[in-house]
Coordinates of C-alpha atoms in Angstrom, one line a residue:
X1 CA -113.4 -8.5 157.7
X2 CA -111.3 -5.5 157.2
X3 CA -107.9 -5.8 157.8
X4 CA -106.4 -4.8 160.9
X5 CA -105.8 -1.2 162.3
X6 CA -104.8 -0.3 165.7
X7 CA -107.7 1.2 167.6
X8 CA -106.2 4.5 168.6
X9 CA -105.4 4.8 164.9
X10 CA -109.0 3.6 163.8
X11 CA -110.4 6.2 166.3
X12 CA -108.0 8.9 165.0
X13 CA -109.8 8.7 161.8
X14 CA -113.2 8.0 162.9
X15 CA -113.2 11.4 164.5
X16 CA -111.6 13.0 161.4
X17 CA -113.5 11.6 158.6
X18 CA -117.0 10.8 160.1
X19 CA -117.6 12.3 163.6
X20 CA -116.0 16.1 163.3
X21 CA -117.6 16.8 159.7
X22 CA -121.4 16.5 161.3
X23 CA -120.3 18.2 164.5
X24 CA -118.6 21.3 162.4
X25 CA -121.8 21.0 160.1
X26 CA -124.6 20.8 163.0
X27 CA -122.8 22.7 166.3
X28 CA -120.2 24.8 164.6
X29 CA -119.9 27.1 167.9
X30 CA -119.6 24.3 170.1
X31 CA -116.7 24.2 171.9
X32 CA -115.7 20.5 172.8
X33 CA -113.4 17.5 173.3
X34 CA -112.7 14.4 171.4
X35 CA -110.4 11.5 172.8
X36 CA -110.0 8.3 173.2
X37 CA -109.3 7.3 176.5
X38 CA -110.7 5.1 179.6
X39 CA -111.8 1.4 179.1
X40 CA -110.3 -0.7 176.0
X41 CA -106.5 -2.3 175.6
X42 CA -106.4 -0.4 172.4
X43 CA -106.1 2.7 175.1
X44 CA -102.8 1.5 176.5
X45 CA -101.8 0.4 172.7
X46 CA -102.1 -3.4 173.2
X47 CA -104.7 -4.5 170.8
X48 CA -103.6 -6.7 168.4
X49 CA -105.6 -8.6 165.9
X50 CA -106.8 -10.8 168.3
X51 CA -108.9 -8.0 170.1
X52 CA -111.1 -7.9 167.5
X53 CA -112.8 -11.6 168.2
X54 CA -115.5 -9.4 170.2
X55 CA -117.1 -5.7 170.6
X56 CA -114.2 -4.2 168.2
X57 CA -115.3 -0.8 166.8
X58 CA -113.9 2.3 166.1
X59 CA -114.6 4.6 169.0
X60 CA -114.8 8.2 170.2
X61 CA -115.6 10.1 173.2
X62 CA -116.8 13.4 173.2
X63 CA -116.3 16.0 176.1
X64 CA -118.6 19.0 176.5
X65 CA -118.6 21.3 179.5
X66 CA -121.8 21.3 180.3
X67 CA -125.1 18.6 179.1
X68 CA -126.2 18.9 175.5
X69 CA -128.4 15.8 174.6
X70 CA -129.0 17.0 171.3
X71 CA -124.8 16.1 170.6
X72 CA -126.0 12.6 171.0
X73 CA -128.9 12.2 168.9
X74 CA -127.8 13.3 165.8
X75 CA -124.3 11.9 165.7
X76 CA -126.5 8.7 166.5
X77 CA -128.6 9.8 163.5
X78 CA -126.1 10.6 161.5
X79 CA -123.1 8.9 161.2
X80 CA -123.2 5.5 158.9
X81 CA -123.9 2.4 160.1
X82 CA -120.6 1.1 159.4
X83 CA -117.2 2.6 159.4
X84 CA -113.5 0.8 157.0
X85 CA -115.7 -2.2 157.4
X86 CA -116.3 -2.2 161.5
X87 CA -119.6 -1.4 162.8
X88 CA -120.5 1.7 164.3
X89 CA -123.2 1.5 167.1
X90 CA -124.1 3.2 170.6
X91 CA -123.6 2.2 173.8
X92 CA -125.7 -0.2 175.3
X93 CA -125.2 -1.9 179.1
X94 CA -121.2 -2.9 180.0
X95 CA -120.7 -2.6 176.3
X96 CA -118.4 -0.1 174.7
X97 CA -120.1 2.2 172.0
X98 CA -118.6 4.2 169.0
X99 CA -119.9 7.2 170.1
X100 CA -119.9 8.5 174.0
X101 CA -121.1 11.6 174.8
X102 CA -119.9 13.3 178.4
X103 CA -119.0 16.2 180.8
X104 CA -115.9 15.9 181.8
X105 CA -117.5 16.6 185.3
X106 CA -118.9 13.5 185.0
X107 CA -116.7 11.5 183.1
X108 CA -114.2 12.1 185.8
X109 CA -116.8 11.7 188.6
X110 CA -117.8 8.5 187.3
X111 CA -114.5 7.1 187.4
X112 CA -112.6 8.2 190.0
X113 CA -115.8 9.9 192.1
X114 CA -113.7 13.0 192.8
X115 CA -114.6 16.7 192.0
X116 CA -111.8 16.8 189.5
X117 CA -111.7 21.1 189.8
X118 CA -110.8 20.1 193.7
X119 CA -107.6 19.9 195.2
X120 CA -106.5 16.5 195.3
X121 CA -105.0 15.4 198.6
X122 CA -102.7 13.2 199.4
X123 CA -105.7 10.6 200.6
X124 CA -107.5 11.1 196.9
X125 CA -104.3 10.0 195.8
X126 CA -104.0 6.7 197.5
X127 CA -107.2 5.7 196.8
X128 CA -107.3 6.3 193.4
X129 CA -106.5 3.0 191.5
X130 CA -103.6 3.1 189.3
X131 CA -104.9 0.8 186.2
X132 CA -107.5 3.7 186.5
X133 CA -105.2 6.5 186.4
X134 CA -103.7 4.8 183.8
X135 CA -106.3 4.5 181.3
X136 CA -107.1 8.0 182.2
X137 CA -103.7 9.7 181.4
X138 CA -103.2 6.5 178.0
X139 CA -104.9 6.8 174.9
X140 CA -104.7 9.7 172.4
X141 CA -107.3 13.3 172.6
X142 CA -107.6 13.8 168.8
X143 CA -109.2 17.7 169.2
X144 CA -108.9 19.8 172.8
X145 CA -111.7 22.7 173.0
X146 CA -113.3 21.8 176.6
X147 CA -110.1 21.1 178.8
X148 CA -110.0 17.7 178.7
X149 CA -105.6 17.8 178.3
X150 CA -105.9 20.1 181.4
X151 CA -107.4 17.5 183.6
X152 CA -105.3 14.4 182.1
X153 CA -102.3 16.4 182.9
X154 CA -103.0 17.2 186.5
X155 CA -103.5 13.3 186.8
X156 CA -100.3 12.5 184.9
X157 CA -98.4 11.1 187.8
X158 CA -98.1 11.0 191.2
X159 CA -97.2 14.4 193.5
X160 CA -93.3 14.1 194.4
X161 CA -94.2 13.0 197.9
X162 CA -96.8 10.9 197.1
X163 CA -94.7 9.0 195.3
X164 CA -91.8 9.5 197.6
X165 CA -94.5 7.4 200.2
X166 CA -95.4 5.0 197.6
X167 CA -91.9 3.7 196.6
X168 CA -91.3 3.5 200.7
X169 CA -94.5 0.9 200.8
X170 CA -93.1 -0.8 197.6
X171 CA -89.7 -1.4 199.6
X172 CA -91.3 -2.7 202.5
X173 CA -93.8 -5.3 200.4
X174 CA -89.5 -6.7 199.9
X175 CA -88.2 -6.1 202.8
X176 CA -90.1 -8.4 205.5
X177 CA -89.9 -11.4 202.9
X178 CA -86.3 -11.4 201.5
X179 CA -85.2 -14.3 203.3
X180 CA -88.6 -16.3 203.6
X181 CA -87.6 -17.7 199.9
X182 CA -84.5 -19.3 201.7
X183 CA -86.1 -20.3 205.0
X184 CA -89.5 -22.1 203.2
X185 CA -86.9 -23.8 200.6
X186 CA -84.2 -25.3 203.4
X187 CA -86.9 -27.3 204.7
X188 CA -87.8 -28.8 201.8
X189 CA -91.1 -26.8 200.8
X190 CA -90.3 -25.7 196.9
X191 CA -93.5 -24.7 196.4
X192 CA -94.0 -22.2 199.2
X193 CA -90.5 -20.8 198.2
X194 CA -91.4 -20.5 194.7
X195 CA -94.8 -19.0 196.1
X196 CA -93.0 -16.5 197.9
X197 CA -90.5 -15.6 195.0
X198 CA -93.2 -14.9 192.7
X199 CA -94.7 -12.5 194.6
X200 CA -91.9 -11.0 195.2
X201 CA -91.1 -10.5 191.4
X202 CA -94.4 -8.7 191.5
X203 CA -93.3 -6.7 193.6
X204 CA -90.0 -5.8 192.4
X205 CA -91.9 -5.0 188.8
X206 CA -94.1 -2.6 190.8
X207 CA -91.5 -0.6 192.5
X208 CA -89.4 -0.9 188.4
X209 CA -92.7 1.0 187.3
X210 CA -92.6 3.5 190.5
X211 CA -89.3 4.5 189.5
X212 CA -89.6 5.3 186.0
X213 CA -92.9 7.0 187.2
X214 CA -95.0 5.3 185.5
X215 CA -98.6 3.8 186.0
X216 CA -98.9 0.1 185.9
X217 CA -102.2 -1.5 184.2
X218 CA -103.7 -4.4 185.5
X219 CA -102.9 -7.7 185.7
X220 CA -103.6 -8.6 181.7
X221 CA -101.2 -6.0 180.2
X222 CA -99.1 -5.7 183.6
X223 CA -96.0 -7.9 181.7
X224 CA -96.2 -6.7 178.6
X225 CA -96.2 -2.5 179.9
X226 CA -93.3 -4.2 182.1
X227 CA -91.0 -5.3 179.3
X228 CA -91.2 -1.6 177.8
X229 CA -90.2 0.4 180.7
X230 CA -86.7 1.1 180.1
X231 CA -85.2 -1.2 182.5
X232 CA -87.5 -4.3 181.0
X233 CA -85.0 -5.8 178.7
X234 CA -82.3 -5.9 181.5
X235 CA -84.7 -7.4 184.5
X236 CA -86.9 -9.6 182.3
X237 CA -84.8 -12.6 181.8
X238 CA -83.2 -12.1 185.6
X239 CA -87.0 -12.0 186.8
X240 CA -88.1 -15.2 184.7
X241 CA -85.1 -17.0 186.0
X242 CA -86.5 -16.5 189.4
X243 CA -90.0 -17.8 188.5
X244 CA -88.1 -20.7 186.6
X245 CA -86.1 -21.3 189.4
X246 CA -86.1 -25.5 190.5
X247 CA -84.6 -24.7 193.9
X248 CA -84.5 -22.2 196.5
X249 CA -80.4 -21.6 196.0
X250 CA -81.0 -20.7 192.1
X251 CA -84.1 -18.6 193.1
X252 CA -82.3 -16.4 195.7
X253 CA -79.5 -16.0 193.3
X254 CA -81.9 -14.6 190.4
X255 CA -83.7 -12.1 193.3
X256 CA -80.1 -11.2 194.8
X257 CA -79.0 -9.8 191.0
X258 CA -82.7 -8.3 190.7
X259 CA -82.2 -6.7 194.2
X260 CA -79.2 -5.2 193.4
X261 CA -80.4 -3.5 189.3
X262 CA -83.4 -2.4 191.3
X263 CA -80.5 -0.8 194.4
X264 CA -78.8 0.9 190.6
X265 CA -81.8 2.1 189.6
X266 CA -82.8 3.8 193.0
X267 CA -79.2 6.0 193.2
X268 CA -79.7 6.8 189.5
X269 CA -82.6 8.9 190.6
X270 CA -80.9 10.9 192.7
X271 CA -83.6 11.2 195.7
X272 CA -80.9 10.2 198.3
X273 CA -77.3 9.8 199.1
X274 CA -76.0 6.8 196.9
X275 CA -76.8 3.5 198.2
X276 CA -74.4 0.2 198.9
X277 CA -75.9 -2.7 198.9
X278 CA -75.2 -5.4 201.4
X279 CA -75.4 -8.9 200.6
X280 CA -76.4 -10.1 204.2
X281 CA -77.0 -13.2 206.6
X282 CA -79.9 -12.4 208.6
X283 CA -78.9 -14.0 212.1
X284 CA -76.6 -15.9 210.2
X285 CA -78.7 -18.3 209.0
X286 CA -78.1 -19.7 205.5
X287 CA -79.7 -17.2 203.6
X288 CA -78.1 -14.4 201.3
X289 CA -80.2 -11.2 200.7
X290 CA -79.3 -7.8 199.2
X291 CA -80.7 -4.8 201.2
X292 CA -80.5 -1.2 202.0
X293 CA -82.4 1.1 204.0
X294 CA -84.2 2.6 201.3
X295 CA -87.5 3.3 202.9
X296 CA -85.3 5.1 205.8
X297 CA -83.4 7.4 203.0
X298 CA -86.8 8.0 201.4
X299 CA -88.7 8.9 204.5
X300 CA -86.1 11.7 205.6
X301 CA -87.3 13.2 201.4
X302 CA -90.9 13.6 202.6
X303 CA -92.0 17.2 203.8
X304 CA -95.7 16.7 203.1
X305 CA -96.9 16.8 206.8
X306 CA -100.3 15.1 205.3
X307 CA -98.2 12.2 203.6
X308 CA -96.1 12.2 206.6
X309 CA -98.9 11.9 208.9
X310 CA -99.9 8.7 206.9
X311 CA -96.6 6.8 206.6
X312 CA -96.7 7.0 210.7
X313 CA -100.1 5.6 210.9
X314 CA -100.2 3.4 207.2
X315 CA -96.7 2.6 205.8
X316 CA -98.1 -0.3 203.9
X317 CA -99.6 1.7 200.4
X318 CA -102.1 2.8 198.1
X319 CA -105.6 1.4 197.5
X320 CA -104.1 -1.0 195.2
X321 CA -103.6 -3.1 198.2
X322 CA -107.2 -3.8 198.1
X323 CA -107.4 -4.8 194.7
X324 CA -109.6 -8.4 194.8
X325 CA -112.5 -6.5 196.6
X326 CA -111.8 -2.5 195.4
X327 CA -113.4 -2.2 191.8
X328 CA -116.2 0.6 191.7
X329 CA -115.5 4.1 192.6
X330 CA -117.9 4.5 194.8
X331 CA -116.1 2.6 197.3
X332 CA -113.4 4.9 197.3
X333 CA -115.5 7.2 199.8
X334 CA -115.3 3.5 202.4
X335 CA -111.5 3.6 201.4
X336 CA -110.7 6.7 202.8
X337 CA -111.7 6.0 206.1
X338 CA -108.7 3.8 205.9
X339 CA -106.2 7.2 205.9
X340 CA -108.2 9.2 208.4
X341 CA -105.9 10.3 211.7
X342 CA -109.1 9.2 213.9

């Protein structure tokens, strides 16, 4: 077994040393792309050793502009069977291949079904799933001939109103359940508190990512991308005491001090006046929670008349919402339905 190289680096020199010589040999006029980029957590730059216990090999994805067939034969003629001791093979059926061979049409058809030389709107947008954007705009293009950097770059991150909507629905996923982690503890139900508290750590790591504009993965890799955003180190240990939490009182605290990084963290950005946060009693009951009117502030930011349309009729988020059923694109054309005025 050869010894361990990250993927992005084992695809860095697959393309250099074995896939660009027979392309620069056999289509030497051919203007394309080579990346690697889409499925895999040696895209986001998670592998470890561990990730090679099943389908590891080094892997490249070329972008043409239009269909060439003859691109994938002979690299699937040509190149060796094995590459620094992996083995090099094409794709078959929900397995990943060394060698992929696409439009980027159709690449970005596939995975998002969207005309990607289209305006995107503000719908496309919201029903777009961000692990997908993610894996999309991660990764590592290793040569640039076809455009491929062009289209990564236009899906970079959010439009500025987008996201202004975006953060307003990550605010109010807090908001109606502040004090529920109080109410469900005072009569003696832990569990539901704790319930409640975890979710609400999820949610306060979504909104973290939101504000350092940045797309979250899924669920696997969602903790560890967490603890490198640049407020991970600070929120991490507040955020496990929450989940550690034995009863209510100690859990409220932990979410009271992550409320109020998270209140820092919004006035650093500068979108509204500066914020003061309130530690309140909410009909002065027994229950302390930090808030401010952040989605308010936000909503007065918002000059999209398209994204303000849709926070009148669906303040509650993206397509994200609807992750346990939403995985193909396809359904994205159902999803939209979802943002239409009528």
């Amino acid at each position: 077994m050869a010894d361990f190289v990250p993927g992005l680096e084992l695809s860095r020199l697959f393309y250099s040393e074995a896939v660009r010589p027979i392309l620069e040999a056999k289509f030497p006029v051919l203007p394309y792309s080579a990346a690697l980029i889409g499925r895999g957590s040696e895209v986001l730059g998670f592998d470890d050793e561990l990730s090679t216990d099943h389908d590891w090999k080094p892997r490249v994805l070329l972008f043409l502009r239009e269909e060439n067939p003859a691109v994938a034969e002979t690299l699937q003629r040509d190149l060796p069977a094995e590459y620094r001791g992996r083995p090099v093979d094409a794709a078959a059926p929900g397995v990943l291949g060394s060698i992929g061979v696409h439009t980027i049409d159709g690449y970005f058809r596939d995975a998002l079904n969207v005309d990607i030389h289209n305006e995107l709107t503000a719908e496309d947008w919201l029903t777009f799933p961000e692990q997908t954007l993610r894996t999309l705009t991660a990764g590592a293009v290793h040569h640039d001939e076809a455009g491929l950097q062009d289209v990564r770059d236009r899906l970079s991150y959010y439009p500025r109103d987008v996201w202004l909507y975006l953060l307003i629905a990550g605010w109010w996923r807090v908001h109606p359940e502040i004090n529920l982690v109080g109410r469900t503890g005072s009569i003696g139900d832990e569990l539901g508190s704790a319930l409640i508290g975890s979710r609400l750590v999820t949610d306060l790591m979504r909104l973290c990512f939101l504000m350092e504009r940045q797309y979250a993965p899924y669920s696997k890799w969602f903790g560890t991308a967490f603890g490198r955003l640049e407020c991970g180190p600070e929120l991490q240990p507040i955020l496990v005491e929450v989940l550690h939490a034995r009863t209510w009182q100690e859990r409220e605290r932990a979410l009271n001090a992550a409320y109020e990084k998270l209140g820092a963290m919004h006035n650093a950005l500068q979108l509204t006046e500066p914020v003061t946060i309130g530690v309140e009693q909410l009909w002065n009951r027994p229950f302390k929670v930090a808030w401010a009117d952040y989605p308010g502030l936000l909503a007065e930011q918002i000059k999209d008349p398209a994204v303000l349309s849709i926070l009148k009729r669906w303040p509650v988020g993206p397509v994200d919402q609807f992750r346990e059923f939403l995985w193909r694109p396809h359904n994205r054309t159902l999803l939209l339905r979802v943002f239409d005025e009528e």
